[in-house]
mmCIF file of C-alpha atoms in Angstrom:
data_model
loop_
_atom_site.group_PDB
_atom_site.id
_atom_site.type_symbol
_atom_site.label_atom_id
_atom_site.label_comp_id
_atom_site.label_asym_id
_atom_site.label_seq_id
_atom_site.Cartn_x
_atom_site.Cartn_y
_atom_site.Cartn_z
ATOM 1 C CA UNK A 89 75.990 127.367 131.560
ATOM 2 C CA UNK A 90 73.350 124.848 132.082
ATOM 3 C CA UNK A 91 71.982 123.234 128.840
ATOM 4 C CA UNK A 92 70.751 120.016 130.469
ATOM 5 C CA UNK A 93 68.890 118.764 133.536
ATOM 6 C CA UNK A 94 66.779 115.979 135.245
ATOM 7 C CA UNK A 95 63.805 116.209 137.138
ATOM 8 C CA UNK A 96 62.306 112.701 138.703
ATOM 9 C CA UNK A 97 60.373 113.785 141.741
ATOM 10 C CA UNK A 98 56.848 113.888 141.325
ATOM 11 C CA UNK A 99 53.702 116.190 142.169
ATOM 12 C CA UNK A 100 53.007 114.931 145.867
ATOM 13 C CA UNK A 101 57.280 115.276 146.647
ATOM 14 C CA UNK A 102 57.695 118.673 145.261
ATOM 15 C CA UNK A 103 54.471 119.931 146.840
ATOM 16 C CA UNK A 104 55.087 118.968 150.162
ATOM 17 C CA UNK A 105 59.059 120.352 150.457
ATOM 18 C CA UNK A 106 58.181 123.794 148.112
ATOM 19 C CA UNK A 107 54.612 124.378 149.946
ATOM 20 C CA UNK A 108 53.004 124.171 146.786
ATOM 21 C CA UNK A 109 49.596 125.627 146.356
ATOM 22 C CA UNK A 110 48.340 124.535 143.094
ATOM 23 C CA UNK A 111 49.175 122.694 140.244
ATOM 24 C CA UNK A 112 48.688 123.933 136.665
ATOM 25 C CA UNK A 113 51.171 121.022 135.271
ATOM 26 C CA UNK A 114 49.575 117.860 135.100
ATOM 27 C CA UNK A 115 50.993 114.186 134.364
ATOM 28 C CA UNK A 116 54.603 115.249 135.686
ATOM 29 C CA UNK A 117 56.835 112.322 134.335
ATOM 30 C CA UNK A 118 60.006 111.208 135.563
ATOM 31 C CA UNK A 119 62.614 113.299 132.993
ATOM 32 C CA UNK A 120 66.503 112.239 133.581
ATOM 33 C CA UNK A 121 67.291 114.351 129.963
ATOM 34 C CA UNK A 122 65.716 117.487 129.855
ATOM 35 C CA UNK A 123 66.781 119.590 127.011
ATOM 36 C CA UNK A 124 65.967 123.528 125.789
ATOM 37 C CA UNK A 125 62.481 123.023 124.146
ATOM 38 C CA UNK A 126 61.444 121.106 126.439
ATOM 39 C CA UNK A 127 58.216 121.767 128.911
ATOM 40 C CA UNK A 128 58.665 121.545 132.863
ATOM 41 C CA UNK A 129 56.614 122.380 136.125
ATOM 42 C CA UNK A 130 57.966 126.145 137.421
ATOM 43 C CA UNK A 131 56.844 127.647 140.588
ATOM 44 C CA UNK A 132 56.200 130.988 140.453
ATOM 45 C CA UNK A 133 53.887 133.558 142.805
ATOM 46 C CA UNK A 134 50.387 134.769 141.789
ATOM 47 C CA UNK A 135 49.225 136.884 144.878
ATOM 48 C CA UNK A 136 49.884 135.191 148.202
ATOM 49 C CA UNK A 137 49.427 131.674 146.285
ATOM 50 C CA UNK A 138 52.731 129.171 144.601
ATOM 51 C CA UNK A 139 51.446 128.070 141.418
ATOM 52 C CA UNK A 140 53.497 125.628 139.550
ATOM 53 C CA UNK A 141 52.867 126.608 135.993
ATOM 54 C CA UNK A 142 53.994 124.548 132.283
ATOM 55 C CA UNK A 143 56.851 126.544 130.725
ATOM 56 C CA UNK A 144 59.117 126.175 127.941
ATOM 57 C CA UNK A 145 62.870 125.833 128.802
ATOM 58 C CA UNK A 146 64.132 128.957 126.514
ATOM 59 C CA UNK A 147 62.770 132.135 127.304
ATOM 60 C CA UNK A 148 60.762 133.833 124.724
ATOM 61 C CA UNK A 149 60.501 137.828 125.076
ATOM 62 C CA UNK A 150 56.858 139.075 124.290
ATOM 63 C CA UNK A 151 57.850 141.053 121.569
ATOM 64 C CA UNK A 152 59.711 138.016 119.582
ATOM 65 C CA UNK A 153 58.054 137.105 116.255
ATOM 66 C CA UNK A 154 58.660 133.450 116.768
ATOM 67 C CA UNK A 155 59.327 130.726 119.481
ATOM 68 C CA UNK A 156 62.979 129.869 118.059
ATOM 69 C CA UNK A 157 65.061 132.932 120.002
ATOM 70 C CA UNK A 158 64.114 130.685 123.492
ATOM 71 C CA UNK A 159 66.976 128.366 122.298
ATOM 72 C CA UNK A 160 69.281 130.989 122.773
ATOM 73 C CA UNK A 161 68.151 131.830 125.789
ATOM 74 C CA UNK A 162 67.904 129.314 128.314
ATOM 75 C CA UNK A 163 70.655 130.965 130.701
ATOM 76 C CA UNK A 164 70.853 134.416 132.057
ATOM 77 C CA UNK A 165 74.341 135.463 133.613
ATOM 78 C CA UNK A 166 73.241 137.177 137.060
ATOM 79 C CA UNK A 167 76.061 139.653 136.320
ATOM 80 C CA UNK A 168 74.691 141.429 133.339
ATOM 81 C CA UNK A 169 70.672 140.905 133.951
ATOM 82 C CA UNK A 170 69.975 144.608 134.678
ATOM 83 C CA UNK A 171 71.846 145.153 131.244
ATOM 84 C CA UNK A 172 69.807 143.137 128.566
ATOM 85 C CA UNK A 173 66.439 144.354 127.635
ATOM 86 C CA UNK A 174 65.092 140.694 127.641
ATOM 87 C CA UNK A 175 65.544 140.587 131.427
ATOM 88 C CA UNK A 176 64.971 144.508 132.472
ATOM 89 C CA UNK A 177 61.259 144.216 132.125
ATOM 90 C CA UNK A 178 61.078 140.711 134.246
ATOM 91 C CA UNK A 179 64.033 141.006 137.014
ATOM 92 C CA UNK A 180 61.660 143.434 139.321
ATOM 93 C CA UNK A 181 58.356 141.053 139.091
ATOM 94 C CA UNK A 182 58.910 137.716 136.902
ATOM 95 C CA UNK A 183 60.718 135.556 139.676
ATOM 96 C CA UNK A 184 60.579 131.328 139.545
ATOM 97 C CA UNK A 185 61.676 128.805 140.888
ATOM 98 C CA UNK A 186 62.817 125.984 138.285
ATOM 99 C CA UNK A 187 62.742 122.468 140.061
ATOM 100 C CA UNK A 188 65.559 119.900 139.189
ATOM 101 C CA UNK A 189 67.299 116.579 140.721
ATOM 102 C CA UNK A 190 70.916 118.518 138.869
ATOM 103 C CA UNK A 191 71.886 118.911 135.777
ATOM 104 C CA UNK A 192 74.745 117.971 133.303
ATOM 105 C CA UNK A 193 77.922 119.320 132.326
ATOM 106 C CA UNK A 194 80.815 118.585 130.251
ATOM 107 C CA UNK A 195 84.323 118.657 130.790
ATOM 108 C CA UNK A 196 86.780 118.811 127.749
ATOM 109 C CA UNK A 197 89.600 116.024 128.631
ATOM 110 C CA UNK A 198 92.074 115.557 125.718
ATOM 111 C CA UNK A 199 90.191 116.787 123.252
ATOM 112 C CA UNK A 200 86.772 114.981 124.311
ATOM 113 C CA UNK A 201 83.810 116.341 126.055
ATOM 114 C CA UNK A 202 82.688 114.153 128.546
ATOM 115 C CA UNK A 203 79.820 114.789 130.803
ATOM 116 C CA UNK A 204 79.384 114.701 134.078
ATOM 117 C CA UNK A 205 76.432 115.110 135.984
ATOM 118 C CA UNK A 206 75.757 117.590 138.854
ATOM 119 C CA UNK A 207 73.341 117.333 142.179
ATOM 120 C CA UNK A 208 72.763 118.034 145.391
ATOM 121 C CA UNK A 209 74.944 116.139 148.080
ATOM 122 C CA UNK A 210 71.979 114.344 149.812
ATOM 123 C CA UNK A 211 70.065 113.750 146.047
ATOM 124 C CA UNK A 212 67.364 116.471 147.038
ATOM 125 C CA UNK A 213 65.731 118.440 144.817
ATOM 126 C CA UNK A 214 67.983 122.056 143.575
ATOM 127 C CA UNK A 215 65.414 124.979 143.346
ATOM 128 C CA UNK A 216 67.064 127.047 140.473
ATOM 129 C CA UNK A 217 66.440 130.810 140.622
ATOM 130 C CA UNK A 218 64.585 131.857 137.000
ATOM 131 C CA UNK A 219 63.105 133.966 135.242
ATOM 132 C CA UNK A 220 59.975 133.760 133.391
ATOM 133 C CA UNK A 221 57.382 135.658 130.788
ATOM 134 C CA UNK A 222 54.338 134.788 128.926
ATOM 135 C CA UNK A 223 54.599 134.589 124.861
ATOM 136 C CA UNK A 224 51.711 134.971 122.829
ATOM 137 C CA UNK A 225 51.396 133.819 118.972
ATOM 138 C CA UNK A 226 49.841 135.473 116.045
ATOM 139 C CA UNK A 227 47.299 133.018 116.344
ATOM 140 C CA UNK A 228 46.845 133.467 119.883
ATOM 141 C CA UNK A 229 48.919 130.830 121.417
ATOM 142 C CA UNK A 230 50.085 131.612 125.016
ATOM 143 C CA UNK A 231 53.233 130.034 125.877
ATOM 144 C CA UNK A 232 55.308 130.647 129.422
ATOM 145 C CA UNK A 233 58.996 130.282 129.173
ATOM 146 C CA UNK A 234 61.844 130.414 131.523
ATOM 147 C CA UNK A 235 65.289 130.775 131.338
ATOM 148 C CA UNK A 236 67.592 129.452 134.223
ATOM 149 C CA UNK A 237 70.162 132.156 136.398
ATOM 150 C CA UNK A 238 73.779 131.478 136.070
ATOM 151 C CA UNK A 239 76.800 132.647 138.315
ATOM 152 C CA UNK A 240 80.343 132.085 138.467
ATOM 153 C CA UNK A 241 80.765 128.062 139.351
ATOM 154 C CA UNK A 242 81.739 126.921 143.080
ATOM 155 C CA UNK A 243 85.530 126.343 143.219
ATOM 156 C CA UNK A 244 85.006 122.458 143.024
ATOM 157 C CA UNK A 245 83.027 122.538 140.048
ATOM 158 C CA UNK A 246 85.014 125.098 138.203
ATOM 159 C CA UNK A 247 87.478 122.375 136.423
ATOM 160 C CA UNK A 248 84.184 121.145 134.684
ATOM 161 C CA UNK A 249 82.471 124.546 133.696
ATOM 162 C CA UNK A 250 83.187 128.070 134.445
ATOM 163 C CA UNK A 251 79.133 128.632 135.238
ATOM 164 C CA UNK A 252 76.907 127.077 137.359
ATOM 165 C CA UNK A 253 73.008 127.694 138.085
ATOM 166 C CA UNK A 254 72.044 129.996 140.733
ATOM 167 C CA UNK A 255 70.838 127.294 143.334
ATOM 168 C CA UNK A 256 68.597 128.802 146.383
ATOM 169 C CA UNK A 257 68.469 127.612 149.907
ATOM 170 C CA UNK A 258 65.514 126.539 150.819
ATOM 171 C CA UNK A 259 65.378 129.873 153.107
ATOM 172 C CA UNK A 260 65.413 132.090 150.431
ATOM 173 C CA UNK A 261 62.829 130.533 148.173
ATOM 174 C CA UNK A 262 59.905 132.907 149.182
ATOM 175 C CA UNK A 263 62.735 135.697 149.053
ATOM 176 C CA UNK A 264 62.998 135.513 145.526
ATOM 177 C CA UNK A 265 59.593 134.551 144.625
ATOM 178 C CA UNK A 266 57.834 137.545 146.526
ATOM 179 C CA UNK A 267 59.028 140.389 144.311
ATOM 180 C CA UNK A 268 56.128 143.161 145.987
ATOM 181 C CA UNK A 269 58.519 146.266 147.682
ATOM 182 C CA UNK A 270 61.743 144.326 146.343
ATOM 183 C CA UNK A 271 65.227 146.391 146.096
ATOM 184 C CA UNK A 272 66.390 144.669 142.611
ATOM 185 C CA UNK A 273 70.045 145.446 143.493
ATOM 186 C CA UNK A 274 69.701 143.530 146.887
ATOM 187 C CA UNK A 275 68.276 140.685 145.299
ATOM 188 C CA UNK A 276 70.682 140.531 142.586
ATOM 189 C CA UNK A 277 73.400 140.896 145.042
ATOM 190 C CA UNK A 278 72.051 138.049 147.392
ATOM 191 C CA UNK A 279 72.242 135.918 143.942
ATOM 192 C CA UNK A 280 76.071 135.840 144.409
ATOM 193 C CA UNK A 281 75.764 134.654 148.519
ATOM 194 C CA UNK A 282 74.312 131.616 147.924
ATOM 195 C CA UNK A 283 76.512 128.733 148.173
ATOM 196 C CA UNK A 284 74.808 124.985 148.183
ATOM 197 C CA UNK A 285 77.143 121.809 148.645
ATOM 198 C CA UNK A 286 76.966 119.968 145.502
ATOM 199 C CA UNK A 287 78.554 116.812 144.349
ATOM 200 C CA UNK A 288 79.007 115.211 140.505
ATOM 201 C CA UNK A 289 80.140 112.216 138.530
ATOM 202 C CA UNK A 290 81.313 111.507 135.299
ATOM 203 C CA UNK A 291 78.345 109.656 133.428
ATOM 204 C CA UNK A 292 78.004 108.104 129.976
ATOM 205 C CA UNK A 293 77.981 109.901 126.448
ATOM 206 C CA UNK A 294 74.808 107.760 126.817
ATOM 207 C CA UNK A 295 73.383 111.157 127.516
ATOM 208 C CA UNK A 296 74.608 113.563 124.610
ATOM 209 C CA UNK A 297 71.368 112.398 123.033
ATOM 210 C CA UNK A 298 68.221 113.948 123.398
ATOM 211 C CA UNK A 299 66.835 111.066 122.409
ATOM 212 C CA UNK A 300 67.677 109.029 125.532
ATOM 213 C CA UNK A 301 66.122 109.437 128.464
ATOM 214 C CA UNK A 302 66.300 106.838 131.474
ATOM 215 C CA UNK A 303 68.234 106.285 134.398
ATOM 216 C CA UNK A 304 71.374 105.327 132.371
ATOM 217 C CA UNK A 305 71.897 109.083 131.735
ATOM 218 C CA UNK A 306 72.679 109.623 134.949
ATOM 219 C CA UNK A 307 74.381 106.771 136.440
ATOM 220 C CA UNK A 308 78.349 106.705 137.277
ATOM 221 C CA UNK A 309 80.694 105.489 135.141
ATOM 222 C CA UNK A 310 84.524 104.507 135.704
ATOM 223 C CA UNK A 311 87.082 106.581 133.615
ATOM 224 C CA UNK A 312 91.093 106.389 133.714
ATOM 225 C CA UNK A 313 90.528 109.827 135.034
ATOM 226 C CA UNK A 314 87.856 111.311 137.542
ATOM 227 C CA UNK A 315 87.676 114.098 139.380
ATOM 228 C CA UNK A 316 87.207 114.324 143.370
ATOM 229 C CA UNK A 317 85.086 116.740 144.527
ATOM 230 C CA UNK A 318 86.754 117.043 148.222
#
């Protein structure tokens, strides 16, 4: 599962590593707490063009009455996508990319759960395989959502959580994203390949609150017991 993240790069950063065409997000803020609910920049393929488009972290199905089913559905287990009508409709042509610095987990240690917090080995940015859709109101209100792909967690991370995002290489970014003449089982099966070094730290309970959202959330703290990761 992933039910938080971070995401402190900004327009010109992300642009220039993802090949970004145009931007549809504006005033991207550092975020070192991002919670379900919340709005973030997702890149996603119109025509031959990556558009980074404003979406709600919970996907909401088009035929859903109201926006409050998107909290249950912020993950998608890659196992089972072809299997839930929420995904069926999307998994052949609704492909993103959701941008991230990592994202948190926690670990249940004698009875506590205490977080730790997940990213890439050289602190670059993990492009998490997504998928999205387009909600509108009864009043007319058009909202995109995502929701982020899970698998089974990398061996070293699988003493903190059992599920991990579905983190491309860089490689297979326009892979995913250009869905025209696409075999869904090979791309679901390629889901599975991917394997991206990752590293993590235990952090403070500093984050468990939505409300706080700096740099605190995601620094290291000392514990009687850590974990190594090699």
């Amino acid at each position: 599962m992933c039910g938080r993240s971070t995401l402190t790069k900004g327009i010109k950063s992300l642009s220039e590593n993802f090949s970004v065409d145009h931007w549809d997000f504006k005033n991207l803020k550092s975020n070192y707490n991002i919670f379900p609910g919340n709005f973030t920049p997702v890149l996603i393929k119109e025509k031959e063009i990556r558009v980074v488009k404003k979406m709600r972290w919970g996907l909401i199905p088009s035929w859903s009455k109201n926006i409050t089913i998107g909290n249950n559905m912020i993950n998608a287990r890659s196992e089972t996508l072809l299997e839930k009508p929420s995904f069926q409709n999307l998994i052949n042509q609704n492909h993103c990319i959701v941008f991230s610095d990592g994202y948190f987990e926690w670990k249940i240690e004698n009875g506590i759960k205490k977080p730790f917090y997940i990213h890439h080995h050289e602190k670059k940015t993990l492009p998490m395989a997504g998928l999205w859709t387009k909600w509108t109101s009864n009043n007319s209100e058009e909202i995109h959502s995502y929701t982020i792909i899970t698998t089974t967690a990398q061996k070293q991370l699988s003493s903190i959580h059992r599920r991990m995002p579905v983190i491309l290489n860089k490689d297979d970014i326009e892979d995913w994203l250009n869905t025209n003449n696409r075999r869904t089982s090979i791309t679901l099966e390629k889901l599975h390949q991917i394997n991206s070094r990752l590293n993590f730290h235990p952090v403070s309970s500093f984050v468990n609150s939505v409300k706080n959202n700096t740099k605190r959330c995601i620094q290291r703290v000392t514990r009687s017991e850590t974990i190594s990761l090699f």
